[in-house]
Amino acid sequence: MSDSPQPYRVLARKYRPRNFRELIGQDAMVQTLGNAIRRGRLAHAFLMTGVRGVGKTSTARLIAKALNCIGEDGQGGPTIDPCGVCEPCRAIAEGRHIDVVEMDAASHTGVDDVREIIEAVRYAAVSARYKIYIIDEVHMLSKNAFNALLKTLEEPPAHVKFLFATTEVNKVPVTVLSRCQRFDLRRIPAELLATHFAHVVQAEQVAAEEDALALIAQAAEGSARDGLSILDQAIAHAEMGEGAPMVTAAQVREMLGLSDRAAVRRLLGLVLEGDTAALLSAVREQYALGVEPLALMRGLLELVHAVTLVKAGRDIANPGQSAEEREALAEWASEMGFAPLHRLWQLLLKGHEEVASAAFPIEACEMALLRVMHAASMPDPGEIARMLREGSLDAIPANGAVPASPASGAASLPKDVKAVVDLLWEQKKGRLADFLHDCVRVVRFYPPEIELQLTQDWSEGDFCRTLGMELQKATGSAWQVRRSEGSAAPSLLEQQQESQARERAGIFDTPVVKAVLAAFPEADLDRTEPWSAER
């Protein structure tokens, strides 16, 4: 009769740490425990707290092994490096040691369950050095259960140790916390997780791209168990080739509904450029590829945060970051100030909240990004206060001086349409300058963005495209020039004509001119240019 095949063990169970060397990301705790064991300063109760999957229960089991290990020769004492081969070590690892009792507080919440422990601690361990009680999710115990445990917890027999684990330490009474030695297990850094996953796939005889492991490590959010579960799913999702399965970054993104980093960078660029049609098209394109709207908002938040860190001078390089991404972050950080970055963050964060709770997530995502796009180009409160003091606030919709756009942050950009005309003349673009002066009405001027209307057609192609290209050549910044509806300021020529008309009317209204016209009704005013040494 052939042996039945061994049932498959998920990676999260198969690769649980068997000793403290395999417990990744918790070096400070391991050092403290090692020192306490070597010096014989062992607490009677330990509390492990941290987010899911960082190793709280695994640490409790390792402590149980460390305290009860007798070594390969059967003569050893407590050690931070249990042998793993003696009977206590093997029995604890297999969950069958009679003196190591594990209890799930979520299903044993009452005082009767705790009373059983209190009665049992009076008796010595059967075969181990210490009788150990591991209580998982200890915060789930009832108030009466905690109260019943307090006296025993404070003065337990010398042969008893309590090991508690919880994800919500704030729910554990202070009276219990004060009786325990507390260890806060940290989130495991993504770099350590990616390295750990690389060892796992090698042991599993599976091939995986570095970017794929980096994506899984980031999605794990500091949890080794979550990461191993995602890796398990990614291996199952991988296509079988001639050799081992190959886990690719593209497959991981598709599986997790993540957006490609390059696509997120393009989205942020479109938001900053103010290109409404292209932005909506890009959002729908990502949605059609299976990317969740919430993942898009989160990707944009992470990108703005990364730009801000670069702006602050912090090195955020990681193995999964491409050269293109580093270049884009550096460029945005150099062009944008802290104020617009903070405004972008707040607007995106608000949009993330709306998308998370929306009945129509993709529509909510589109509306949130449109709001971000338009609000990001508004002056900040300090700039508005300055403009109010200077009396220039009303000039913004037309062509008055405004602060540099958050998308560029460049103080050297022309501040109004007249400055653009002068710049074009300097660049020997007289026809373009004259047309801008005579035939263009400005709806919105916010460098490097211009929304305009034409009073007549430009005979040399697309005026907006031509103007944008020439301004980019002249200033080194990318300009967004487009036609727009709505109210617009008069063209510079129309403003000039209006000014001349007001001047003419004022002259006709003077007493001297009125007297001349009364004497000579057929007379008219002839404008004569002032003399100039250049003429």
Coordinates of N, CA and C in Angstrom, one line a residue, residues 245-447:
P245 N 7.7 27.7 -12.2 CA 6.8 28.8 -12.4 C 7.6 30.2 -12.2
M246 N 7.1 31.2 -13.0 CA 7.8 32.5 -12.9 C 6.8 33.5 -12.5
V247 N 7.1 34.1 -11.3 CA 6.3 35.2 -10.7 C 6.8 36.5 -11.3
T248 N 6.0 37.2 -12.0 CA 6.4 38.5 -12.6 C 5.7 39.7 -12.0
A249 N 6.3 40.8 -12.1 CA 5.7 42.0 -11.5 C 4.3 42.3 -12.1
A250 N 4.2 42.1 -13.5 CA 3.0 42.4 -14.1 C 1.9 41.5 -13.6
Q251 N 2.2 40.2 -13.3 CA 1.2 39.3 -12.8 C 0.8 39.7 -11.4
V252 N 1.7 40.2 -10.6 CA 1.4 40.6 -9.2 C 0.5 41.8 -9.2
R253 N 0.9 42.8 -10.1 CA 0.0 44.0 -10.2 C -1.4 43.6 -10.6
E254 N -1.5 42.7 -11.6 CA -2.9 42.3 -12.0 C -3.6 41.6 -10.9
M255 N -2.9 40.7 -10.2 CA -3.5 40.0 -9.1 C -4.0 40.8 -8.0
L256 N -3.2 41.9 -7.6 CA -3.5 42.7 -6.5 C -4.3 43.9 -6.9
G257 N -4.5 44.1 -8.2 CA -5.3 45.3 -8.7 C -4.5 46.6 -8.5
L258 N -3.1 46.5 -8.6 CA -2.3 47.6 -8.4 C -2.0 48.3 -9.7
S259 N -1.8 49.6 -9.6 CA -1.5 50.4 -10.8 C 0.0 50.4 -11.1
D260 N 0.4 50.4 -12.3 CA 1.8 50.5 -12.7 C 2.3 51.8 -12.2
R261 N 3.6 51.8 -11.7 CA 4.1 53.1 -11.2 C 4.2 54.1 -12.3
A262 N 4.6 53.7 -13.4 CA 4.7 54.6 -14.5 C 3.4 55.3 -14.9
A263 N 2.3 54.5 -14.8 CA 1.0 55.0 -15.0 C 0.6 56.0 -14.0
V264 N 0.9 55.8 -12.7 CA 0.6 56.7 -11.6 C 1.4 58.0 -11.9
R265 N 2.6 57.9 -12.3 CA 3.4 59.1 -12.5 C 2.8 59.9 -13.7
R266 N 2.3 59.2 -14.7 CA 1.7 59.9 -15.8 C 0.4 60.6 -15.3
L267 N -0.4 60.0 -14.4 CA -1.6 60.6 -13.9 C -1.2 61.9 -13.1
L268 N -0.2 61.8 -12.3 CA 0.2 63.0 -11.5 C 0.6 64.1 -12.5
G269 N 1.3 63.7 -13.5 CA 1.8 64.7 -14.5 C 0.6 65.4 -15.2
L270 N -0.4 64.6 -15.5 CA -1.6 65.2 -16.1 C -2.4 66.1 -15.2
V271 N -2.4 65.7 -13.9 CA -3.1 66.5 -12.9 C -2.4 67.9 -12.8
L272 N -1.1 67.9 -12.8 CA -0.3 69.1 -12.7 C -0.4 69.9 -13.9
E273 N -0.5 69.3 -15.1 CA -0.6 70.0 -16.3 C -2.0 70.6 -16.6
G274 N -3.0 70.0 -15.9 CA -4.3 70.5 -16.1 C -5.0 70.0 -17.3
D275 N -4.6 68.9 -17.9 CA -5.1 68.3 -19.1 C -6.3 67.4 -18.7
T276 N -7.5 68.0 -18.7 CA -8.7 67.3 -18.3 C -9.0 66.1 -19.1
A277 N -9.1 66.3 -20.4 CA -9.5 65.1 -21.3 C -8.5 64.0 -21.1
A278 N -7.2 64.3 -21.2 CA -6.2 63.2 -21.0 C -6.2 62.5 -19.7
L279 N -6.5 63.3 -18.6 CA -6.6 62.8 -17.3 C -7.7 61.8 -17.2
L280 N -8.9 62.2 -17.6 CA -10.1 61.3 -17.6 C -9.9 60.0 -18.4
S281 N -9.2 60.2 -19.5 CA -9.0 59.0 -20.4 C -8.0 58.1 -19.7
A282 N -7.0 58.6 -19.0 CA -6.0 57.8 -18.4 C -6.6 57.0 -17.2
V283 N -7.5 57.7 -16.5 CA -8.2 57.0 -15.3 C -9.0 55.8 -15.8
R284 N -9.8 56.1 -16.9 CA -10.6 55.0 -17.5 C -9.8 53.9 -18.0
E285 N -8.6 54.2 -18.6 CA -7.7 53.2 -19.1 C -7.2 52.3 -18.0
Q286 N -6.8 52.9 -16.9 CA -6.4 52.0 -15.8 C -7.5 51.2 -15.2
Y287 N -8.7 51.8 -15.2 CA -9.9 51.1 -14.7 C -10.2 49.9 -15.5
A288 N -10.1 50.1 -16.9 CA -10.3 49.0 -17.8 C -9.3 47.8 -17.7
L289 N -8.1 48.2 -17.2 CA -7.1 47.2 -17.0 C -7.3 46.4 -15.7
G290 N -8.3 46.8 -14.9 CA -8.5 46.1 -13.6 C -8.0 46.8 -12.4
V291 N -7.5 48.0 -12.6 CA -6.9 48.7 -11.4 C -8.1 49.4 -10.6
E292 N -8.1 49.1 -9.3 CA -9.2 49.7 -8.5 C -9.0 51.2 -8.3
P293 N -10.1 52.0 -8.4 CA -9.9 53.4 -8.2 C -9.2 53.8 -6.9
L294 N -9.5 53.0 -5.8 CA -8.8 53.3 -4.5 C -7.3 53.1 -4.6
A295 N -6.9 52.1 -5.4 CA -5.5 51.8 -5.6 C -4.9 53.0 -6.4
L296 N -5.6 53.6 -7.3 CA -5.1 54.8 -8.0 C -4.9 55.9 -7.1
M297 N -5.8 56.2 -6.2 CA -5.7 57.3 -5.3 C -4.6 57.0 -4.3
R298 N -4.4 55.8 -3.9 CA -3.3 55.5 -3.0 C -2.0 55.6 -3.6
G299 N -1.9 55.2 -4.9 CA -0.7 55.4 -5.6 C -0.3 56.8 -5.8
L300 N -1.2 57.7 -6.0 CA -1.0 59.1 -6.2 C -0.5 59.7 -4.8
L301 N -1.2 59.3 -3.7 CA -0.8 59.7 -2.4 C 0.7 59.3 -2.1
E302 N 1.0 58.1 -2.4 CA 2.4 57.6 -2.2 C 3.4 58.4 -3.0
L303 N 3.0 58.7 -4.2 CA 3.9 59.5 -5.1 C 4.1 60.9 -4.6
V304 N 3.0 61.6 -4.2 CA 3.2 62.9 -3.7 C 4.0 62.9 -2.4
H305 N 3.8 61.9 -1.5 CA 4.6 61.7 -0.3 C 6.1 61.6 -0.7
A306 N 6.4 60.7 -1.7 CA 7.7 60.5 -2.1 C 8.4 61.8 -2.6
V307 N 7.6 62.6 -3.4 CA 8.2 63.9 -3.9 C 8.5 64.8 -2.7
T308 N 7.6 64.8 -1.7 CA 7.8 65.7 -0.6 C 9.1 65.3 0.2
L309 N 9.3 64.0 0.3 CA 10.5 63.5 1.0 C 11.7 63.9 0.3
V310 N 11.7 63.7 -1.1 CA 12.8 64.2 -1.9 C 13.1 65.7 -1.7
K311 N 12.0 66.4 -1.7 CA 12.1 67.9 -1.5 C 12.7 68.2 -0.2
A312 N 12.4 67.4 0.8 CA 13.0 67.6 2.2 C 14.4 67.1 2.3
G313 N 14.9 66.5 1.2 CA 16.3 66.1 1.3 C 16.5 64.7 1.8
R314 N 15.5 63.9 1.9 CA 15.6 62.5 2.4 C 15.8 61.5 1.2
D315 N 16.7 60.6 1.4 CA 17.0 59.6 0.4 C 16.0 58.5 0.6
I316 N 15.2 58.3 -0.5 CA 14.1 57.2 -0.4 C 14.3 56.1 -1.4
A317 N 15.6 56.0 -1.9 CA 15.8 55.0 -2.9 C 15.6 53.6 -2.4
N318 N 14.9 52.8 -3.2 CA 14.7 51.4 -2.8 C 14.9 50.5 -4.0
P319 N 15.2 49.2 -3.8 CA 15.5 48.3 -4.9 C 14.4 48.3 -6.0
G320 N 13.2 48.5 -5.7 CA 12.1 48.4 -6.7 C 11.9 49.7 -7.4
Q321 N 12.7 50.7 -7.2 CA 12.6 52.1 -7.8 C 13.4 52.2 -9.1
S322 N 12.8 52.5 -10.2 CA 13.5 52.6 -11.5 C 14.2 54.0 -11.5
A323 N 15.2 54.0 -12.5 CA 15.9 55.3 -12.7 C 14.9 56.4 -13.2
E324 N 13.9 56.0 -14.0 CA 12.9 57.0 -14.5 C 12.1 57.6 -13.3
E325 N 11.8 56.7 -12.3 CA 11.0 57.2 -11.2 C 11.9 58.1 -10.4
R326 N 13.1 57.8 -10.1 CA 14.0 58.7 -9.4 C 14.2 60.0 -10.1
E327 N 14.3 60.0 -11.4 CA 14.4 61.2 -12.1 C 13.2 62.1 -12.1
A328 N 12.0 61.4 -12.2 CA 10.7 62.2 -12.1 C 10.6 62.8 -10.7
L329 N 10.9 62.0 -9.7 CA 10.7 62.6 -8.3 C 11.6 63.8 -8.1
A330 N 12.9 63.7 -8.6 CA 13.8 64.8 -8.4 C 13.3 66.0 -9.2
E331 N 12.8 65.8 -10.4 CA 12.3 66.9 -11.2 C 11.1 67.6 -10.5
W332 N 10.1 66.8 -10.0 CA 9.0 67.5 -9.4 C 9.4 68.2 -8.1
A333 N 10.3 67.5 -7.3 CA 10.8 68.1 -6.1 C 11.5 69.5 -6.3
S334 N 12.2 69.6 -7.4 CA 12.9 70.8 -7.7 C 12.0 71.9 -8.2
E335 N 10.8 71.5 -8.9 CA 9.9 72.5 -9.5 C 8.8 72.9 -8.5
M336 N 8.5 72.1 -7.5 CA 7.3 72.4 -6.7 C 7.8 72.8 -5.3
G337 N 7.0 73.7 -4.7 CA 7.2 74.1 -3.4 C 6.5 73.3 -2.3
F338 N 6.8 73.4 -1.1 CA 6.2 72.7 0.0 C 4.7 73.0 0.1
A339 N 4.3 74.2 -0.1 CA 2.9 74.6 0.0 C 2.0 73.9 -1.0
P340 N 2.4 73.9 -2.3 CA 1.5 73.1 -3.2 C 1.6 71.6 -3.0
L341 N 2.7 71.1 -2.5 CA 2.8 69.7 -2.2 C 1.9 69.3 -1.1
H342 N 1.9 70.1 0.0 CA 1.0 69.9 1.1 C -0.5 70.0 0.7
R343 N -0.8 70.9 -0.2 CA -2.2 71.1 -0.7 C -2.6 69.9 -1.5
L344 N -1.7 69.4 -2.4 CA -1.9 68.2 -3.2 C -2.2 67.0 -2.2
W345 N -1.4 66.9 -1.2 CA -1.6 65.7 -0.3 C -3.0 65.8 0.4
Q346 N -3.4 67.0 0.9 CA -4.7 67.1 1.5 C -5.8 66.8 0.6
L347 N -5.7 67.3 -0.6 CA -6.8 67.1 -1.6 C -6.9 65.6 -2.0
L348 N -5.8 65.0 -2.2 CA -5.8 63.5 -2.5 C -6.3 62.7 -1.4
L349 N -5.9 63.1 -0.2 CA -6.3 62.3 1.0 C -7.8 62.4 1.2
K350 N -8.4 63.6 0.9 CA -9.8 63.8 1.0 C -10.5 62.9 -0.1
G351 N -9.9 62.9 -1.3 CA -10.4 62.1 -2.4 C -10.4 60.6 -2.1
H352 N -9.3 60.2 -1.4 CA -9.2 58.8 -1.1 C -10.3 58.4 -0.2
E353 N -10.6 59.2 0.8 CA -11.7 58.9 1.7 C -13.0 58.8 1.0
E354 N -13.2 59.7 0.1 CA -14.5 59.7 -0.7 C -14.6 58.5 -1.6
V355 N -13.5 58.1 -2.2 CA -13.6 56.9 -3.1 C -13.8 55.7 -2.3
A356 N -13.2 55.6 -1.1 CA -13.3 54.4 -0.2 C -14.8 54.2 0.2
S357 N -15.6 55.2 0.4 CA -16.9 55.1 0.8 C -18.0 55.3 -0.2
A358 N -17.6 55.5 -1.5 CA -18.5 55.9 -2.5 C -19.3 54.7 -3.1
A359 N -20.5 54.9 -3.5 CA -21.3 53.9 -4.1 C -20.8 53.6 -5.6
F360 N -20.2 54.7 -6.2 CA -19.7 54.6 -7.5 C -18.2 55.0 -7.5
P361 N -17.3 54.1 -7.2 CA -15.9 54.4 -6.9 C -15.2 55.1 -8.1
I362 N -15.4 54.6 -9.3 CA -14.7 55.2 -10.4 C -15.1 56.6 -10.7
E363 N -16.4 56.9 -10.6 CA -16.9 58.2 -10.8 C -16.4 59.1 -9.7
A364 N -16.4 58.6 -8.4 CA -15.9 59.4 -7.3 C -14.4 59.7 -7.5
C365 N -13.7 58.8 -8.1 CA -12.2 59.0 -8.4 C -12.0 60.1 -9.4
E366 N -12.8 60.0 -10.5 CA -12.7 61.0 -11.5 C -13.0 62.4 -11.0
M367 N -14.1 62.5 -10.2 CA -14.5 63.8 -9.6 C -13.4 64.3 -8.7
A368 N -12.9 63.4 -7.9 CA -11.8 63.8 -6.9 C -10.6 64.4 -7.6
L369 N -10.2 63.7 -8.7 CA -9.0 64.1 -9.4 C -9.2 65.4 -10.2
L370 N -10.4 65.6 -10.7 CA -10.7 66.9 -11.3 C -10.7 68.0 -10.3
R371 N -11.2 67.8 -9.1 CA -11.1 68.8 -8.0 C -9.6 69.1 -7.7
V372 N -8.8 68.0 -7.6 CA -7.4 68.2 -7.3 C -6.7 69.0 -8.4
M373 N -7.1 68.7 -9.6 CA -6.4 69.4 -10.8 C -6.7 70.9 -10.7
H374 N -8.0 71.2 -10.5 CA -8.3 72.7 -10.5 C -7.9 73.4 -9.2
A375 N -8.0 72.7 -8.1 CA -7.7 73.4 -6.8 C -6.2 73.5 -6.6
A376 N -5.4 72.5 -7.2 CA -4.0 72.6 -7.0 C -3.4 73.8 -7.6
S377 N -4.0 74.4 -8.6 CA -3.5 75.6 -9.2 C -3.9 76.9 -8.6
M378 N -4.7 76.8 -7.5 CA -5.1 78.0 -6.8 C -4.0 78.6 -5.9
P379 N -3.9 79.9 -5.7 CA -2.9 80.5 -4.8 C -3.2 80.0 -3.4
D380 N -2.1 79.9 -2.6 CA -2.3 79.5 -1.2 C -2.8 80.7 -0.4
P381 N -3.2 80.5 0.8 CA -3.8 81.6 1.6 C -2.8 82.8 1.8
G382 N -1.5 82.5 1.9 CA -0.5 83.6 2.1 C -0.4 84.4 0.8
E383 N -0.5 83.7 -0.3 CA -0.4 84.5 -1.6 C -1.7 85.3 -1.8
I384 N -2.8 84.7 -1.4 CA -4.1 85.5 -1.5 C -4.1 86.7 -0.7
A385 N -3.5 86.6 0.6 CA -3.4 87.7 1.5 C -2.5 88.8 0.9
R386 N -1.4 88.4 0.2 CA -0.5 89.4 -0.4 C -1.2 90.1 -1.5
M387 N -2.0 89.3 -2.3 CA -2.7 89.9 -3.5 C -3.8 90.9 -3.0
L388 N -4.4 90.5 -1.9 CA -5.4 91.4 -1.4 C -4.8 92.8 -0.9
R389 N -3.6 92.6 -0.3 CA -2.9 93.9 0.2 C -2.5 94.7 -1.0
E390 N -2.1 94.1 -2.1 CA -1.6 94.8 -3.3 C -2.7 95.2 -4.2
G391 N -3.9 94.7 -3.9 CA -5.1 95.0 -4.8 C -5.1 94.4 -6.1
S392 N -4.4 93.2 -6.3 CA -4.2 92.6 -7.6 C -5.1 91.3 -7.7
L393 N -5.9 91.0 -6.7 CA -6.7 89.8 -6.7 C -7.7 89.8 -7.9
D394 N -8.3 90.9 -8.3 CA -9.3 90.9 -9.4 C -8.6 90.6 -10.7
A395 N -7.3 90.8 -10.8 CA -6.7 90.7 -12.1 C -6.4 89.2 -12.5
I396 N -6.6 88.3 -11.6 CA -6.2 86.9 -11.9 C -6.9 86.3 -13.1
P397 N -8.3 86.4 -13.2 CA -8.9 85.8 -14.3 C -8.5 86.3 -15.7
A398 N -8.0 87.6 -15.7 CA -7.7 88.2 -17.0 C -6.2 87.9 -17.3
N399 N -5.4 88.8 -17.0 CA -3.9 88.6 -17.3 C -3.0 89.3 -16.3
G400 N -3.5 89.5 -15.1 CA -2.7 90.2 -14.1 C -1.6 89.3 -13.6
A401 N -0.7 89.9 -12.8 CA 0.4 89.2 -12.2 C -0.1 88.2 -11.2
V402 N 0.4 87.0 -11.3 CA 0.0 85.9 -10.3 C 1.2 85.2 -9.9
P403 N 1.1 84.4 -8.8 CA 2.3 83.6 -8.4 C 2.6 82.5 -9.4
A404 N 3.8 81.9 -9.3 CA 4.1 80.8 -10.2 C 3.2 79.6 -9.9
S405 N 2.9 78.9 -11.0 CA 2.0 77.7 -10.9 C 2.7 76.7 -10.0
P406 N 1.9 75.9 -9.2 CA 2.4 74.8 -8.4 C 3.1 73.8 -9.3
A407 N 2.6 73.7 -10.6 CA 3.2 72.7 -11.4 C 4.6 73.0 -11.8
S408 N 5.0 74.3 -11.7 CA 6.4 74.7 -12.1 C 7.2 75.3 -11.0
G409 N 6.5 76.2 -10.2 CA 7.2 76.8 -9.2 C 8.3 77.7 -9.6
A410 N 8.4 78.0 -10.9 CA 9.5 78.9 -11.4 C 9.1 80.3 -11.3
A411 N 10.0 81.1 -10.6 CA 9.7 82.5 -10.4 C 10.0 83.3 -11.7
S412 N 10.7 82.7 -12.6 CA 11.2 83.5 -13.8 C 10.2 83.5 -14.9
L413 N 9.1 82.8 -14.8 CA 8.2 82.7 -15.9 C 7.5 84.1 -16.1
P414 N 7.1 84.4 -17.3 CA 6.4 85.7 -17.5 C 5.1 85.8 -16.7
K415 N 4.9 87.0 -16.1 CA 3.8 87.2 -15.2 C 2.5 87.6 -15.8
D416 N 2.5 88.0 -17.0 CA 1.2 88.4 -17.7 C 1.4 88.3 -19.2
V417 N 0.3 88.6 -19.9 CA 0.3 88.4 -21.4 C 1.3 89.4 -22.0
K418 N 1.4 90.6 -21.5 CA 2.3 91.6 -22.0 C 3.7 91.1 -21.9
A419 N 4.1 90.4 -20.8 CA 5.4 89.9 -20.7 C 5.7 88.7 -21.7
V420 N 4.6 88.0 -22.0 CA 4.8 86.9 -23.0 C 5.0 87.5 -24.3
V421 N 4.3 88.6 -24.7 CA 4.5 89.2 -26.0 C 6.0 89.8 -26.1
D422 N 6.4 90.4 -25.0 CA 7.8 90.9 -25.0 C 8.8 89.8 -25.1
L423 N 8.5 88.6 -24.5 CA 9.4 87.5 -24.5 C 9.5 86.9 -26.0
L424 N 8.3 86.9 -26.6 CA 8.3 86.4 -28.0 C 9.1 87.3 -28.9
W425 N 9.0 88.6 -28.7 CA 9.8 89.6 -29.5 C 11.3 89.3 -29.3
E426 N 11.6 89.1 -28.1 CA 13.1 88.8 -27.8 C 13.5 87.5 -28.5
Q427 N 12.6 86.6 -28.7 CA 13.0 85.3 -29.4 C 12.8 85.4 -30.9
K428 N 12.6 86.7 -31.4 CA 12.5 86.9 -32.8 C 11.2 86.2 -33.4
K429 N 10.1 86.2 -32.6 CA 8.9 85.6 -33.1 C 7.8 86.7 -33.2
G430 N 8.1 87.6 -34.1 CA 7.3 88.8 -34.2 C 5.9 88.5 -34.6
R431 N 5.6 87.6 -35.6 CA 4.3 87.3 -36.1 C 3.5 86.7 -34.9
L432 N 4.1 85.8 -34.2 CA 3.4 85.2 -33.1 C 3.1 86.2 -32.0
A433 N 4.0 87.1 -31.7 CA 3.8 88.1 -30.7 C 2.7 89.1 -31.1
D434 N 2.7 89.5 -32.4 CA 1.7 90.4 -32.9 C 0.3 89.8 -32.8
F435 N 0.2 88.5 -33.2 CA -1.1 87.8 -33.1 C -1.6 87.7 -31.7
L436 N -0.7 87.4 -30.8 CA -1.0 87.3 -29.4 C -1.5 88.6 -28.8
H437 N -0.9 89.7 -29.3 CA -1.2 91.0 -28.8 C -2.6 91.4 -29.4
D438 N -2.8 91.1 -30.7 CA -4.0 91.7 -31.3 C -5.2 90.8 -31.3
C439 N -5.1 89.5 -31.3 CA -6.2 88.6 -31.6 C -6.5 87.5 -30.5
V440 N -5.9 87.7 -29.3 CA -6.1 86.7 -28.3 C -6.7 87.3 -27.0
R441 N -7.8 86.7 -26.6 CA -8.4 87.1 -25.3 C -8.1 86.0 -24.3
V442 N -7.7 86.4 -23.1 CA -7.2 85.4 -22.1 C -8.4 85.2 -21.1
V443 N -8.7 83.9 -21.0 CA -9.7 83.4 -20.0 C -9.0 83.2 -18.6
R444 N -7.8 82.6 -18.7 CA -7.1 82.3 -17.4 C -5.6 82.3 -17.7
F445 N -4.8 83.1 -17.0 CA -3.4 83.1 -17.1 C -2.8 82.7 -15.8
Y446 N -2.1 81.5 -15.8 CA -1.5 81.0 -14.6 C -0.3 80.2 -15.0
P447 N 0.8 80.9 -15.2 CA 2.0 80.3 -15.8 C 2.4 79.0 -15.0

